[in-house]
Amino acid sequence: MKKRKLLAAVGLSLAVALTACSGGKTTETSGTTGAAQETSEAAKDVAPIQAEEDEKKSDKDSMIVAMDREPASLDPNGNNVVVKRMIDNCIYDTLLKFDENLTPVASLAESWEQVDDTTWKFNLRKDVKFHDGTPLTSKDVLFSFKRLANSSNGNNLADHFDPEGYEAPDDYTFILKTTTPYAFVEATLCSPGLAIVPEAEVEKVGDDAFGRNPVGSGPYKFVSWTAGDSIVIEKNEDYWGDQSILNTILSVLLLRAPVVPLIWRAVVLILPYPFQTPMQTGLQRTQTPS
């Protein structure tokens, strides 16, 4: 079977990470940024990291991500820290999501319409289940948005929304209102910070416990969190969406580590410190001949 060798240099773009979580293909990029150059300097004496990638998915394939810091919580109802959002995007789903052209497309909402200048109607998929097996309904969407409105965690993504205008007229319809006409409703709803959580589970365990043992409906489900060491998530075999994704992602939390050893058949990605915005940093990939 033909194989390609990928040389993965180390500056991680959030866009690349999110593509990996959603099962999309990664586009090759070139050029350097300040963050990528800093990381390159830190690792200049380290041999390049190589990984073989089969054209057909292996039952051992995985990804290891080295982070420069540990998130305080994996509750999407929290501050908008990039390293946290990368994991959130794998565990949770949002009403809409960005495609490869950064255009909002259907996700949990299979269709939607703008009713008037400040009112939006979303029709939810009926085949979505949370990782604990419970169905995702508009009640969970309503709960998630109202919970965000009552949050003091620094997540201001819903500042343009009107909590008094949220409605769930039936199990698979959600009504959202904005305080004034707002042109970026669809783009805002793609953010992992507006991910949908199960009302019953959050009410059962509380916010803090949920943030350390999260339950979502996304392509990966939470496995374990060893403080200061690693967060492990695995493929959600019952995912409603694309199943052509890695079986396991292991996020290794190592402070100030320029590189981490290659484990299994993984591409090692490193979040540089200080971390730059997705527009400022990128993953450099060089393809070598097979």
GROMACS .gro file of C-alpha atoms in nm:
model
  290
    1MET     CA    1   0.000   0.000   0.000
    2LYS     CA    2   0.138   0.336  -0.102
    3LYS     CA    3   0.247   0.552   0.189
    4ARG     CA    4   0.335   0.914   0.221
    5LYS     CA    5   0.589   1.050   0.462
    6LEU     CA    6   0.495   1.375   0.622
    7LEU     CA    7   0.744   1.605   0.785
    8ALA     CA    8   0.550   1.802   1.043
    9ALA     CA    9   0.709   2.126   1.158
   10VAL     CA   10   0.566   2.275   1.469
   11GLY     CA   11   0.333   2.572   1.474
   12LEU     CA   12  -0.030   2.473   1.517
   13SER     CA   13  -0.314   2.659   1.359
   14LEU     CA   14  -0.650   2.627   1.527
   15ALA     CA   15  -0.803   2.584   1.185
   16VAL     CA   16  -0.583   2.281   1.120
   17ALA     CA   17  -0.667   2.131   1.457
   18LEU     CA   18  -1.037   2.176   1.403
   19THR     CA   19  -1.014   2.019   1.059
   20ALA     CA   20  -0.850   1.714   1.217
   21CYS     CA   21  -1.132   1.687   1.467
   22SER     CA   22  -1.404   1.711   1.204
   23GLY     CA   23  -1.244   1.458   0.973
   24GLY     CA   24  -1.168   1.703   0.695
   25LYS     CA   25  -0.852   1.703   0.486
   26THR     CA   26  -0.566   1.930   0.582
   27THR     CA   27  -0.437   2.163   0.316
   28GLU     CA   28  -0.065   2.207   0.281
   29THR     CA   29   0.065   2.552   0.370
   30SER     CA   30   0.399   2.719   0.340
   31GLY     CA   31   0.569   3.028   0.474
   32THR     CA   32   0.665   3.122   0.828
   33THR     CA   33   0.520   3.345   1.094
   34GLY     CA   34   0.662   3.487   1.412
   35ALA     CA   35   0.524   3.201   1.621
   36ALA     CA   36   0.648   2.938   1.379
   37GLN     CA   37   0.995   3.095   1.371
   38GLU     CA   38   1.016   3.100   1.750
   39THR     CA   39   0.919   2.735   1.767
   40SER     CA   40   1.168   2.649   1.494
   41GLU     CA   41   1.446   2.817   1.692
   42ALA     CA   42   1.351   2.622   2.004
   43ALA     CA   43   1.368   2.296   1.815
   44LYS     CA   44   1.658   2.368   1.579
   45ASP     CA   45   1.882   2.104   1.734
   46VAL     CA   46   1.613   1.839   1.733
   47ALA     CA   47   1.587   1.598   1.441
   48PRO     CA   48   1.279   1.647   1.224
   49ILE     CA   49   0.978   1.449   1.330
   50GLN     CA   50   0.852   1.211   1.066
   51ALA     CA   51   0.537   1.007   1.056
   52GLU     CA   52   0.402   0.768   0.800
   53GLU     CA   53   0.043   0.819   0.697
   54ASP     CA   54  -0.140   0.539   0.518
   55GLU     CA   55  -0.382   0.637   0.247
   56LYS     CA   56  -0.623   0.399   0.415
   57LYS     CA   57  -0.699   0.463   0.782
   58SER     CA   58  -0.512   0.246   1.031
   59ASP     CA   59  -0.671   0.103   1.342
   60LYS     CA   60  -0.381   0.253   1.539
   61ASP     CA   61  -0.382   0.602   1.393
   62SER     CA   62  -0.380   0.885   1.641
   63MET     CA   63  -0.256   1.235   1.702
   64ILE     CA   64  -0.049   1.373   1.984
   65VAL     CA   65  -0.073   1.743   2.063
   66ALA     CA   66   0.173   1.910   2.298
   67MET     CA   67   0.031   2.211   2.478
   68ASP     CA   68   0.215   2.485   2.661
   69ARG     CA   69  -0.054   2.507   2.927
   70GLU     CA   70  -0.340   2.308   3.076
   71PRO     CA   71  -0.700   2.425   3.039
   72ALA     CA   72  -0.881   2.489   3.365
   73SER     CA   73  -1.198   2.325   3.236
   74LEU     CA   74  -1.344   2.160   2.927
   75ASP     CA   75  -1.682   2.320   2.979
   76PRO     CA   76  -1.757   2.524   2.664
   77ASN     CA   77  -1.919   2.782   2.891
   78GLY     CA   78  -1.584   2.933   2.980
   79ASN     CA   79  -1.327   3.182   2.863
   80ASN     CA   80  -1.219   3.169   2.501
   81VAL     CA   81  -0.872   3.013   2.543
   82VAL     CA   82  -0.741   2.863   2.219
   83VAL     CA   83  -0.591   2.543   2.363
   84LYS     CA   84  -0.922   2.472   2.539
   85ARG     CA   85  -1.132   2.547   2.232
   86MET     CA   86  -0.928   2.303   2.025
   87ILE     CA   87  -1.038   2.018   2.252
   88ASP     CA   88  -1.391   2.155   2.293
   89ASN     CA   89  -1.437   2.146   1.918
   90CYS     CA   90  -1.368   1.772   1.917
   91ILE     CA   91  -1.601   1.688   2.206
   92TYR     CA   92  -1.897   1.912   2.129
   93ASP     CA   93  -2.115   2.019   1.838
   94THR     CA   94  -2.252   2.362   1.755
   95LEU     CA   95  -2.567   2.463   1.571
   96LEU     CA   96  -2.360   2.561   1.268
   97LYS     CA   97  -1.999   2.502   1.167
   98PHE     CA   98  -1.748   2.646   0.922
   99ASP     CA   99  -1.664   2.459   0.603
  100GLU     CA  100  -1.320   2.468   0.440
  101ASN     CA  101  -1.401   2.811   0.297
  102LEU     CA  102  -1.505   2.948   0.638
  103THR     CA  103  -1.867   2.958   0.529
  104PRO     CA  104  -2.124   2.864   0.798
  105VAL     CA  105  -2.296   2.536   0.708
  106ALA     CA  106  -2.537   2.295   0.876
  107SER     CA  107  -2.431   2.102   1.186
  108LEU     CA  108  -2.678   2.031   1.468
  109ALA     CA  109  -2.916   2.259   1.282
  110GLU     CA  110  -2.994   2.091   0.951
  111SER     CA  111  -3.170   2.403   0.825
  112TRP     CA  112  -3.236   2.756   0.943
  113GLU     CA  113  -3.389   3.084   0.838
  114GLN     CA  114  -3.392   3.447   0.938
  115VAL     CA  115  -3.754   3.524   1.024
  116ASP     CA  116  -3.707   3.899   1.066
  117ASP     CA  117  -3.429   4.145   1.148
  118THR     CA  118  -3.375   4.001   1.496
  119THR     CA  119  -3.530   3.652   1.487
  120TRP     CA  120  -3.374   3.326   1.365
  121LYS     CA  121  -3.533   2.982   1.347
  122PHE     CA  122  -3.323   2.663   1.360
  123ASN     CA  123  -3.448   2.314   1.272
  124LEU     CA  124  -3.242   2.051   1.454
  125ARG     CA  125  -3.131   1.710   1.336
  126LYS     CA  126  -3.332   1.427   1.491
  127ASP     CA  127  -3.056   1.164   1.493
  128VAL     CA  128  -2.809   1.322   1.737
  129LYS     CA  129  -2.723   1.167   2.072
  130PHE     CA  130  -2.492   1.282   2.346
  131HIS     CA  131  -2.204   1.055   2.445
  132ASP     CA  132  -2.413   0.921   2.736
  133GLY     CA  133  -2.677   0.798   2.491
  134THR     CA  134  -2.942   1.060   2.557
  135PRO     CA  135  -3.098   1.239   2.257
  136LEU     CA  136  -3.006   1.600   2.188
  137THR     CA  137  -3.317   1.819   2.168
  138SER     CA  138  -3.405   2.187   2.156
  139LYS     CA  139  -3.436   2.181   2.535
  140ASP     CA  140  -3.061   2.121   2.554
  141VAL     CA  141  -3.000   2.405   2.308
  142LEU     CA  142  -3.222   2.638   2.511
  143PHE     CA  143  -3.045   2.535   2.832
  144SER     CA  144  -2.700   2.585   2.679
  145PHE     CA  145  -2.775   2.936   2.555
  146LYS     CA  146  -2.948   3.048   2.876
  147ARG     CA  147  -2.664   2.903   3.079
  148LEU     CA  148  -2.417   3.110   2.880
  149ALA     CA  149  -2.621   3.424   2.944
  150ASN     CA  150  -2.593   3.362   3.319
  151SER     CA  151  -2.221   3.289   3.308
  152SER     CA  152  -1.946   3.499   3.463
  153ASN     CA  153  -1.664   3.300   3.300
  154GLY     CA  154  -1.567   3.561   3.043
  155ASN     CA  155  -1.740   3.402   2.743
  156ASN     CA  156  -1.901   3.698   2.566
  157LEU     CA  157  -1.997   3.526   2.241
  158ALA     CA  158  -2.368   3.565   2.307
  159ASP     CA  159  -2.355   3.935   2.394
  160HIS     CA  160  -2.561   4.022   2.086
  161PHE     CA  161  -2.830   3.765   2.168
  162ASP     CA  162  -3.146   3.829   2.370
  163PRO     CA  163  -3.192   3.558   2.637
  164GLU     CA  164  -3.556   3.659   2.681
  165GLY     CA  165  -3.617   3.571   2.317
  166TYR     CA  166  -3.491   3.212   2.327
  167GLU     CA  167  -3.766   2.957   2.261
  168ALA     CA  168  -3.800   2.581   2.213
  169PRO     CA  169  -4.153   2.541   2.070
  170ASP     CA  170  -4.097   2.169   2.009
  171ASP     CA  171  -3.821   1.912   2.055
  172TYR     CA  172  -3.640   2.000   1.734
  173THR     CA  173  -3.699   2.372   1.683
  174PHE     CA  174  -3.503   2.653   1.846
  175ILE     CA  175  -3.579   3.024   1.817
  176LEU     CA  176  -3.300   3.276   1.873
  177LYS     CA  177  -3.339   3.651   1.896
  178THR     CA  178  -3.074   3.921   1.884
  179THR     CA  179  -3.090   4.248   2.073
  180THR     CA  180  -3.044   4.443   1.748
  181PRO     CA  181  -2.996   4.340   1.384
  182TYR     CA  182  -2.666   4.151   1.381
  183ALA     CA  183  -2.488   4.046   1.062
  184PHE     CA  184  -2.266   3.781   1.221
  185VAL     CA  185  -2.522   3.550   1.381
  186GLU     CA  186  -2.433   3.251   1.162
  187ALA     CA  187  -2.057   3.294   1.205
  188THR     CA  188  -2.092   3.337   1.581
  189LEU     CA  189  -2.292   3.014   1.611
  190CYS     CA  190  -1.994   2.822   1.467
  191SER     CA  191  -1.781   2.898   1.773
  192PRO     CA  192  -1.703   2.610   2.014
  193GLY     CA  193  -1.790   2.855   2.290
  194LEU     CA  194  -2.154   2.815   2.184
  195ALA     CA  195  -2.146   2.435   2.188
  196ILE     CA  196  -2.450   2.243   2.309
  197VAL     CA  197  -2.433   2.052   2.637
  198PRO     CA  198  -2.679   1.801   2.790
  199GLU     CA  199  -2.906   1.976   3.038
  200ALA     CA  200  -2.966   1.663   3.247
  201GLU     CA  201  -2.595   1.586   3.293
  202VAL     CA  202  -2.494   1.941   3.384
  203GLU     CA  203  -2.781   1.971   3.631
  204LYS     CA  204  -2.687   1.634   3.780
  205VAL     CA  205  -2.314   1.687   3.840
  206GLY     CA  206  -2.277   2.066   3.848
  207ASP     CA  207  -2.064   2.301   3.642
  208ASP     CA  208  -1.725   2.222   3.797
  209ALA     CA  209  -1.757   1.843   3.773
  210PHE     CA  210  -1.892   1.869   3.420
  211GLY     CA  211  -1.590   2.073   3.315
  212ARG     CA  212  -1.356   1.794   3.429
  213ASN     CA  213  -1.563   1.507   3.287
  214PRO     CA  214  -1.747   1.656   2.990
  215VAL     CA  215  -2.024   1.501   2.782
  216GLY     CA  216  -2.092   1.629   2.432
  217SER     CA  217  -2.226   1.503   2.101
  218GLY     CA  218  -1.914   1.559   1.890
  219PRO     CA  219  -1.690   1.323   1.690
  220TYR     CA  220  -1.477   1.244   1.997
  221LYS     CA  221  -1.577   1.160   2.351
  222PHE     CA  222  -1.389   1.226   2.670
  223VAL     CA  223  -1.189   0.937   2.820
  224SER     CA  224  -0.961   1.069   3.093
  225TRP     CA  225  -0.781   1.371   3.232
  226THR     CA  226  -0.463   1.329   3.433
  227ALA     CA  227  -0.385   1.669   3.578
  228GLY     CA  228  -0.058   1.811   3.450
  229ASP     CA  229  -0.003   1.517   3.217
  230SER     CA  230  -0.262   1.438   2.952
  231ILE     CA  231  -0.617   1.455   2.828
  232VAL     CA  232  -0.736   1.157   2.624
  233ILE     CA  233  -1.035   1.154   2.393
  234GLU     CA  234  -1.148   0.874   2.165
  235LYS     CA  235  -1.359   0.836   1.855
  236ASN     CA  236  -1.735   0.848   1.906
  237GLU     CA  237  -1.850   0.538   1.720
  238ASP     CA  238  -2.209   0.660   1.728
  239TYR     CA  239  -2.134   1.001   1.582
  240TRP     CA  240  -2.403   1.128   1.348
  241GLY     CA  241  -2.151   1.294   1.116
  242ASP     CA  242  -1.833   1.199   0.930
  243GLN     CA  243  -1.670   0.881   1.063
  244SER     CA  244  -1.346   0.912   0.863
  245ILE     CA  245  -1.151   1.041   1.159
  246LEU     CA  246  -0.866   0.924   1.378
  247ASN     CA  247  -0.946   0.662   1.640
  248THR     CA  248  -0.780   0.846   1.926
  249ILE     CA  249  -0.631   1.186   1.993
  250LEU     CA  250  -0.397   1.209   2.290
  251SER     CA  251  -0.334   1.565   2.404
  252VAL     CA  252  -0.008   1.576   2.598
  253LEU     CA  253   0.025   1.869   2.835
  254LEU     CA  254   0.395   1.954   2.857
  255LEU     CA  255   0.511   2.300   2.960
  256ARG     CA  256   0.797   2.457   2.763
  257ALA     CA  257   0.865   2.136   2.572
  258PRO     CA  258   0.990   2.210   2.217
  259VAL     CA  259   0.915   1.857   2.105
  260VAL     CA  260   0.763   1.538   2.243
  261PRO     CA  261   0.854   1.182   2.142
  262LEU     CA  262   0.672   1.021   1.856
  263ILE     CA  263   0.427   0.767   1.996
  264TRP     CA  264   0.229   0.509   1.798
  265ARG     CA  265   0.184   0.631   1.439
  266ALA     CA  266   0.118   0.989   1.533
  267VAL     CA  267   0.192   1.329   1.395
  268VAL     CA  268   0.319   1.542   1.680
  269LEU     CA  269   0.183   1.895   1.691
  270ILE     CA  270   0.303   2.162   1.927
  271LEU     CA  271   0.122   2.471   2.045
  272PRO     CA  272   0.398   2.735   2.065
  273TYR     CA  273   0.445   2.969   2.355
  274PRO     CA  274   0.338   3.242   2.349
  275PHE     CA  275   0.051   3.117   2.137
  276GLN     CA  276  -0.047   3.336   1.844
  277THR     CA  277  -0.392   3.376   1.692
  278PRO     CA  278  -0.499   3.137   1.416
  279MET     CA  279  -0.432   3.409   1.160
  280GLN     CA  280  -0.074   3.456   1.284
  281THR     CA  281   0.049   3.100   1.310
  282GLY     CA  282   0.019   2.788   1.099
  283LEU     CA  283   0.119   2.426   1.062
  284GLN     CA  284   0.404   2.385   0.816
  285ARG     CA  285   0.403   2.051   0.640
  286THR     CA  286   0.659   1.925   0.393
  287GLN     CA  287   0.579   1.616   0.189
  288THR     CA  288   0.875   1.396   0.105
  289PRO     CA  289   0.880   1.151  -0.184
  290SER     CA  290   0.722   0.812  -0.113
   0.00000   0.00000   0.00000
